PDB file of C-alpha atoms in Angstrom:
ATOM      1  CA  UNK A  19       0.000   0.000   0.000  1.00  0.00           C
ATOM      2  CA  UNK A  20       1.228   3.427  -0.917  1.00  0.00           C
ATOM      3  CA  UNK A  21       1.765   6.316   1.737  1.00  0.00           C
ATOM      4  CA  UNK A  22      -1.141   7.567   2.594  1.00  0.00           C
ATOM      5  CA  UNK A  23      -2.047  11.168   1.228  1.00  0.00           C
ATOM      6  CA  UNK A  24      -2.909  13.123   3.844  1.00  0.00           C
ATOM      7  CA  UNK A  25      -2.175  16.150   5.915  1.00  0.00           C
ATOM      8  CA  UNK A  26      -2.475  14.471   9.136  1.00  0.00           C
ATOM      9  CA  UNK A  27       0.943  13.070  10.635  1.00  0.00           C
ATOM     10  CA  UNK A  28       1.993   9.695   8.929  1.00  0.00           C
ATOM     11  CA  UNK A  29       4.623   7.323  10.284  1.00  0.00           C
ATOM     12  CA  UNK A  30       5.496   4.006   8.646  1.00  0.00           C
ATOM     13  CA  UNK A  31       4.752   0.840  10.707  1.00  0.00           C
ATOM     14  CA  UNK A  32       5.815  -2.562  10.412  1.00  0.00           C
ATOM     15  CA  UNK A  33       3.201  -3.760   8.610  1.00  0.00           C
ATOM     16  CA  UNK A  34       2.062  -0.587   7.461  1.00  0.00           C
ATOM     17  CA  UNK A  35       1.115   3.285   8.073  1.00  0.00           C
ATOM     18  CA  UNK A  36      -0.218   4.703  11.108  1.00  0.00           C
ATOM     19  CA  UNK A  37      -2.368   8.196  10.419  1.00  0.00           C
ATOM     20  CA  UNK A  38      -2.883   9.783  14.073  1.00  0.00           C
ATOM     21  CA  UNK A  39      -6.093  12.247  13.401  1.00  0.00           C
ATOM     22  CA  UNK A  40      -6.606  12.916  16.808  1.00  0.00           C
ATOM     23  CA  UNK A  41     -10.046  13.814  18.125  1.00  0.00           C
ATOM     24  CA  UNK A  42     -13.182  13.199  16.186  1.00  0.00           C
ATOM     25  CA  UNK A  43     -16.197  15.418  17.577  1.00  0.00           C
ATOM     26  CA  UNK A  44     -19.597  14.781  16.778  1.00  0.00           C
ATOM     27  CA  UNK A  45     -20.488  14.711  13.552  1.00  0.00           C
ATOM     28  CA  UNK A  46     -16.965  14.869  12.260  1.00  0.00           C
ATOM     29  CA  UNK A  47     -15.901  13.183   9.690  1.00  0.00           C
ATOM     30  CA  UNK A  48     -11.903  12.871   8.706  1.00  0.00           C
ATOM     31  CA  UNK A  49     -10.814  12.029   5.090  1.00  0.00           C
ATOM     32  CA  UNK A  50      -7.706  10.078   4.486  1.00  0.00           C
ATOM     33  CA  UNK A  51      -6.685   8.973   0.417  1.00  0.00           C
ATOM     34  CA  UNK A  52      -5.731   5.392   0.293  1.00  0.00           C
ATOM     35  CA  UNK A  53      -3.729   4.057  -3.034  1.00  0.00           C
ATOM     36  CA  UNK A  54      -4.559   0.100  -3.113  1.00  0.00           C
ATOM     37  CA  UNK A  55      -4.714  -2.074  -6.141  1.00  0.00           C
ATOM     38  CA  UNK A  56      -6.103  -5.150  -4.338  1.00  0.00           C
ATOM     39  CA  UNK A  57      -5.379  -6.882  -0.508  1.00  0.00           C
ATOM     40  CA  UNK A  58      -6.615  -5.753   3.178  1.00  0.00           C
ATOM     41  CA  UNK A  59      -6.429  -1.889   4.589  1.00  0.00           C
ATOM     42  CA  UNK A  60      -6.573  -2.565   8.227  1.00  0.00           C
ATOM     43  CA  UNK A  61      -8.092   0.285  10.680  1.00  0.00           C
ATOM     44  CA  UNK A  62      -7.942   0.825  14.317  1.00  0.00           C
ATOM     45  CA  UNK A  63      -9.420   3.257  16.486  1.00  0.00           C
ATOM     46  CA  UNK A  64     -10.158   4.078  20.144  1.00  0.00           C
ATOM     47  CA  UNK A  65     -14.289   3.851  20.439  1.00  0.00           C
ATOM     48  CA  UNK A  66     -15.404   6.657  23.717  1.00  0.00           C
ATOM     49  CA  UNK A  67     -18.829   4.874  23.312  1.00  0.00           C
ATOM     50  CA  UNK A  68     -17.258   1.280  24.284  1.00  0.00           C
ATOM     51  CA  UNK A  69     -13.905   2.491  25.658  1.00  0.00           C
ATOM     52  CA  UNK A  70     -11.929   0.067  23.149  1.00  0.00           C
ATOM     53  CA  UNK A  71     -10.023  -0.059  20.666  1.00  0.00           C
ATOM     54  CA  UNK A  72     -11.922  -1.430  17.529  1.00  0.00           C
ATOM     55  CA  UNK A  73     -10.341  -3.089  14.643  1.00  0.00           C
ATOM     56  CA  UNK A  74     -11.887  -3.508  11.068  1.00  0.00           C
ATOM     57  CA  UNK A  75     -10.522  -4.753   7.809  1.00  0.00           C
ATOM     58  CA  UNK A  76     -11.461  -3.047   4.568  1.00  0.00           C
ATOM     59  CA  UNK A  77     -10.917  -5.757   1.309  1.00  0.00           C
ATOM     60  CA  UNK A  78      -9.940  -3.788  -1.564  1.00  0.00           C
ATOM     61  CA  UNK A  79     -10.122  -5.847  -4.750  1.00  0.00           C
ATOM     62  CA  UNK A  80      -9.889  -4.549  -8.548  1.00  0.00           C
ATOM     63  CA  UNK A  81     -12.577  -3.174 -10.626  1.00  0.00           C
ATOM     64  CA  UNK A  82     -13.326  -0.424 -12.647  1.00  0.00           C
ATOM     65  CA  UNK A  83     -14.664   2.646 -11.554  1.00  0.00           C
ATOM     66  CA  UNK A  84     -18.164   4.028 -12.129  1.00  0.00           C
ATOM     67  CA  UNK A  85     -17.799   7.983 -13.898  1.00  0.00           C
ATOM     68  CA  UNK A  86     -19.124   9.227 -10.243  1.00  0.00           C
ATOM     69  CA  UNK A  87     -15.955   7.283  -8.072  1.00  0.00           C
ATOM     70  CA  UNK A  88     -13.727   8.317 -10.768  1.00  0.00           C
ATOM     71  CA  UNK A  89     -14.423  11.814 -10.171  1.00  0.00           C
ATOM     72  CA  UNK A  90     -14.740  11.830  -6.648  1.00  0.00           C
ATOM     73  CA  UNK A  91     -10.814   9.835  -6.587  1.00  0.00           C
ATOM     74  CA  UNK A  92      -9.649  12.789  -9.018  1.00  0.00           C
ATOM     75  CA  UNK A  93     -10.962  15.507  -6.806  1.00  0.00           C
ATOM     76  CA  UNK A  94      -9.484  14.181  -3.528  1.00  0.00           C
ATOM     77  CA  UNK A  95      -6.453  13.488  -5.349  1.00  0.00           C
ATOM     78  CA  UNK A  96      -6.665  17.276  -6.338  1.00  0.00           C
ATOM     79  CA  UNK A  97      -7.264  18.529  -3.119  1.00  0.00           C
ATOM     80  CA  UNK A  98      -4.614  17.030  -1.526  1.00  0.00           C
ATOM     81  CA  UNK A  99      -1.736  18.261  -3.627  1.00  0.00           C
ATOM     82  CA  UNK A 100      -3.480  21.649  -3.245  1.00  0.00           C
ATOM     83  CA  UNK A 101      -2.842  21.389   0.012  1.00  0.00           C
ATOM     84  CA  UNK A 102       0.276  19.606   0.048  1.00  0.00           C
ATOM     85  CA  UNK A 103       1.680  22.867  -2.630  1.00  0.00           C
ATOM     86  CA  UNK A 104       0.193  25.544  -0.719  1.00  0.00           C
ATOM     87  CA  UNK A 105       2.195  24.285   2.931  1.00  0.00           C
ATOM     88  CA  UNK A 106       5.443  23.831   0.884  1.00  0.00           C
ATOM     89  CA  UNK A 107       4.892  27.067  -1.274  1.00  0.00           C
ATOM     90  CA  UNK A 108       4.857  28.499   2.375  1.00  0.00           C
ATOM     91  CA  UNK A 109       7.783  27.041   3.577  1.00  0.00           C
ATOM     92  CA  UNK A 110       9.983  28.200   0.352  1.00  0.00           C
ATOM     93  CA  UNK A 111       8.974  31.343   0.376  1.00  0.00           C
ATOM     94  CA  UNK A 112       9.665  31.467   3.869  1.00  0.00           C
ATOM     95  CA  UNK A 113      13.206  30.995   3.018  1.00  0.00           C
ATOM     96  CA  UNK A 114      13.542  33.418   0.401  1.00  0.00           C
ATOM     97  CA  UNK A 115      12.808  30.914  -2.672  1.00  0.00           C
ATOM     98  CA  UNK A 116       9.715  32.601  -4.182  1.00  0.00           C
ATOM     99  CA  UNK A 117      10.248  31.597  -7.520  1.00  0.00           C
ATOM    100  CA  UNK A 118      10.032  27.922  -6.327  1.00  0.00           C
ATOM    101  CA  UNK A 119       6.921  28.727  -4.475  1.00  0.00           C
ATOM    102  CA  UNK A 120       5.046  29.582  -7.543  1.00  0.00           C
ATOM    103  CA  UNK A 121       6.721  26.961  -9.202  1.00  0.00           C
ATOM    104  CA  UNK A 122       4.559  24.441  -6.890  1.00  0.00           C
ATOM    105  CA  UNK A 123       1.105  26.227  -6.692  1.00  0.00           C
ATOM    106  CA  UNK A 124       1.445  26.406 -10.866  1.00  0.00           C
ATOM    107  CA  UNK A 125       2.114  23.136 -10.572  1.00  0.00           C
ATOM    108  CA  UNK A 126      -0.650  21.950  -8.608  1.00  0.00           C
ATOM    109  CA  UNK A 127      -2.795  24.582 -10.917  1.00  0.00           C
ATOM    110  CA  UNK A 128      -1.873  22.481 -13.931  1.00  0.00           C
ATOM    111  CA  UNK A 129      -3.060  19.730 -12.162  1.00  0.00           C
ATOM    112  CA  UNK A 130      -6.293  20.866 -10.912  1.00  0.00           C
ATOM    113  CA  UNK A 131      -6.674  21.834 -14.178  1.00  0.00           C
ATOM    114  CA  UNK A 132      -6.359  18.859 -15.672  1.00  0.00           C
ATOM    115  CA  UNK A 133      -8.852  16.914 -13.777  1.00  0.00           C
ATOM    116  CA  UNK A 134     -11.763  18.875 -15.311  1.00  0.00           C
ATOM    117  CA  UNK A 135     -14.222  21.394 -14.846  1.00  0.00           C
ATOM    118  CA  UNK A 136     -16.238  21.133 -11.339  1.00  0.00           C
ATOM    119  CA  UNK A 137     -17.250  23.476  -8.970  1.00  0.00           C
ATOM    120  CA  UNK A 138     -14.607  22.434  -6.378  1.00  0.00           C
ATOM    121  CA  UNK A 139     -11.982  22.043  -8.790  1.00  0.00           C
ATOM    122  CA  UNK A 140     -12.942  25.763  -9.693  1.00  0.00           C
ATOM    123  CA  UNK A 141     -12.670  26.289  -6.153  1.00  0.00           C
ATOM    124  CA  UNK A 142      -8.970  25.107  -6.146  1.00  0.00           C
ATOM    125  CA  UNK A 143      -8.098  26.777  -8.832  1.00  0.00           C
ATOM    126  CA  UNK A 144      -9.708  30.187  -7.650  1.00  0.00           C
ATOM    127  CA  UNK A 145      -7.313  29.610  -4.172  1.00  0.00           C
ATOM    128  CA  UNK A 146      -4.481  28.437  -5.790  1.00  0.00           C
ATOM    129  CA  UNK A 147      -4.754  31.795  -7.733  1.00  0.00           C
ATOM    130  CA  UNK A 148      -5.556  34.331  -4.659  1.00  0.00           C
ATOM    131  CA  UNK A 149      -2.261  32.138  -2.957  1.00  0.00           C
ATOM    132  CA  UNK A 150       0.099  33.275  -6.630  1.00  0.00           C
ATOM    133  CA  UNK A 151      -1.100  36.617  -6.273  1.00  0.00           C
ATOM    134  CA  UNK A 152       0.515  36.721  -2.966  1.00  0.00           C
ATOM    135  CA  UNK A 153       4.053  35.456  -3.814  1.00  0.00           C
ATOM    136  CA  UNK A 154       4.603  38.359  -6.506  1.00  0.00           C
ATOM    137  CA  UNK A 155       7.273  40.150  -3.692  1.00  0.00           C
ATOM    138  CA  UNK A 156       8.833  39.285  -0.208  1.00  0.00           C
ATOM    139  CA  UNK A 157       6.291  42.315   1.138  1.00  0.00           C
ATOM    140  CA  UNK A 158       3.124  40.694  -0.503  1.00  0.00           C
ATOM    141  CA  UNK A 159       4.048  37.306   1.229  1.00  0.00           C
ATOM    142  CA  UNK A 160       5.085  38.874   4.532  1.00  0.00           C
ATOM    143  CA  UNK A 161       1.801  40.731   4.925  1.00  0.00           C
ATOM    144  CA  UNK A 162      -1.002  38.194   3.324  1.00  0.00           C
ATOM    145  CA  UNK A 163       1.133  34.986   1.363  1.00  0.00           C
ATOM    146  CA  UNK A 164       2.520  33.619   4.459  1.00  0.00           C
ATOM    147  CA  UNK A 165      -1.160  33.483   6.729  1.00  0.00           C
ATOM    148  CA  UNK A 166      -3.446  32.922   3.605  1.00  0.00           C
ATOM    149  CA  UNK A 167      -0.806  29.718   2.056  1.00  0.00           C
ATOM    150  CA  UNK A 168      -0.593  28.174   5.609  1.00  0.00           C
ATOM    151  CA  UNK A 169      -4.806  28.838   6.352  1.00  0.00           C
ATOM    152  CA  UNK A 170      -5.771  27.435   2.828  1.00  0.00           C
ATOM    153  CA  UNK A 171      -3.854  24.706   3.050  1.00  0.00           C
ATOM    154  CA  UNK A 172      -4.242  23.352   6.130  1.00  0.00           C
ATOM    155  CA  UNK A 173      -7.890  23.990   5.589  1.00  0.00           C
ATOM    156  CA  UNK A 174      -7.922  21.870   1.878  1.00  0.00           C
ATOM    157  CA  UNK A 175      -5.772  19.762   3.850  1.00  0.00           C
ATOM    158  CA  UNK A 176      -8.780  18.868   6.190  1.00  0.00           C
ATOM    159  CA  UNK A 177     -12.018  19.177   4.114  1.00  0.00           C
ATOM    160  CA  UNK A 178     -14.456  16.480   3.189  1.00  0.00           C
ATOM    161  CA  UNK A 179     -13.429  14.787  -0.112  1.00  0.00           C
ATOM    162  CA  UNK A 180     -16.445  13.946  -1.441  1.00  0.00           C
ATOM    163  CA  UNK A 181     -19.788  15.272  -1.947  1.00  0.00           C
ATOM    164  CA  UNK A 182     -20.996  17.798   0.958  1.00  0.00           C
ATOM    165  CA  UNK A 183     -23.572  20.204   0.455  1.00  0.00           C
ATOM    166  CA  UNK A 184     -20.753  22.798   0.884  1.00  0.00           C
ATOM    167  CA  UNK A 185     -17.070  22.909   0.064  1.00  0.00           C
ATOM    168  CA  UNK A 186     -15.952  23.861   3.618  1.00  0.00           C
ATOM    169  CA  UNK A 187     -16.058  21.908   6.528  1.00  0.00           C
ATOM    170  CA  UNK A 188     -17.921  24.071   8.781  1.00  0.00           C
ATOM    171  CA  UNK A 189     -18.970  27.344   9.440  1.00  0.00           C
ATOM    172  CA  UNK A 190     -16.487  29.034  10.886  1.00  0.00           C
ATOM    173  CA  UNK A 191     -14.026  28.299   8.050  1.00  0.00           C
ATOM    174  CA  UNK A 192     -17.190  28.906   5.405  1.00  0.00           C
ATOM    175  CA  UNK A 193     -16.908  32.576   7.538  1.00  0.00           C
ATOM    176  CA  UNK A 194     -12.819  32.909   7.680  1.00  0.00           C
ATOM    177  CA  UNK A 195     -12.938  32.491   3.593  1.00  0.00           C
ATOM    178  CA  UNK A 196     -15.090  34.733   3.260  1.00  0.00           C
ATOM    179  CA  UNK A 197     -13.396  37.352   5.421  1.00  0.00           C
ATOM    180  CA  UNK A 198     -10.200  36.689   3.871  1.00  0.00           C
ATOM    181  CA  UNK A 199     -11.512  36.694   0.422  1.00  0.00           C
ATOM    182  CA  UNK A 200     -12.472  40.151   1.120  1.00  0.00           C
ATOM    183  CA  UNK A 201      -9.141  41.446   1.888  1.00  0.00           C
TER     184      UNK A 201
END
């Protein structure tokens, strides 16, 4: 089994990968992107309502995709190198490298871009764009770049990967886009 892609911590196990999300509150619902051709993705997790651990086993066996999967594996897949671009674009050009910053949100861009035309890939490419417009000068990502590349991607890095009602998680963030959008 591939790494998992993710923005929660990883570390490799034995037999394995172990993905510590922390806390789930209610209703909460936390999306990790698997890569398996075919075995057994094992999960574990501390239950509050029994006060076990539970294990279950996932089988994962070949087929083809329906149009609707497909899509819905091309958007996560997009989402999380969004994410993954915008917290490395922050880290370059928080070492002076602002040409490789742009380099990765173009990057993912091109390969937002390439999965189609959707509503939340417009959605990436819209943020991916408002990020670039921030890394045009060391001032531009001292006073926005640096808190809107580390917000949006920690917040792509966490959202629901396939079809919600809304393309944020909650409200709050729904209300801290909308804020920042306006800046």
């Amino acid at each position: 089994m591939a790494r998992p892609r993710t923005q929660f911590p990883v570390a490799a196990e034995v037999d394995g990968w172990r993905v510590d999300i922390s806390d789930l509150y209610a209703e909460e619902r936390r999306d990790v992107l698997v890569v398996m051709t075919e075995g057994v993705a094992k999960l574990r997790y501390y239950s509050i309502i029994s006060s076990e651990w539970v294990n279950c086993e996932l089988a994962c066996t070949p087929r083809e995709l329906t149009s609707d999967e497909a899509a819905a594996v091309d958007l996560s897949v997009a989402r999380e190198a969004t994410a993954a671009a915008m917290l490395q674009a922050n880290e370059d050009a928080a070492s002076g490298r602002l040409a490789e910053a742009r380099q990765n949100l173009q990057g993912a861009l091109a390969q937002a871009q390439a999965v189609g035309d959707c509503e939340d890939i417009r959605r990436l490419q819209l943020d991916l764009g408002e990020c670039l417009d921030t890394l045009q000068t060391p001032a531009d990502y001292q006073s926005k770049g640096s808190k809107k590349l580390k917000w949006m991607g920690g917040g792509h890095g966490k959202q629901r990967s396939r079809g919600t009602e809304c393309a944020y998680t909650n409200s709050v963030q729904r209300s801290m886009k909308s804020a920042a959008s306006a800046m």
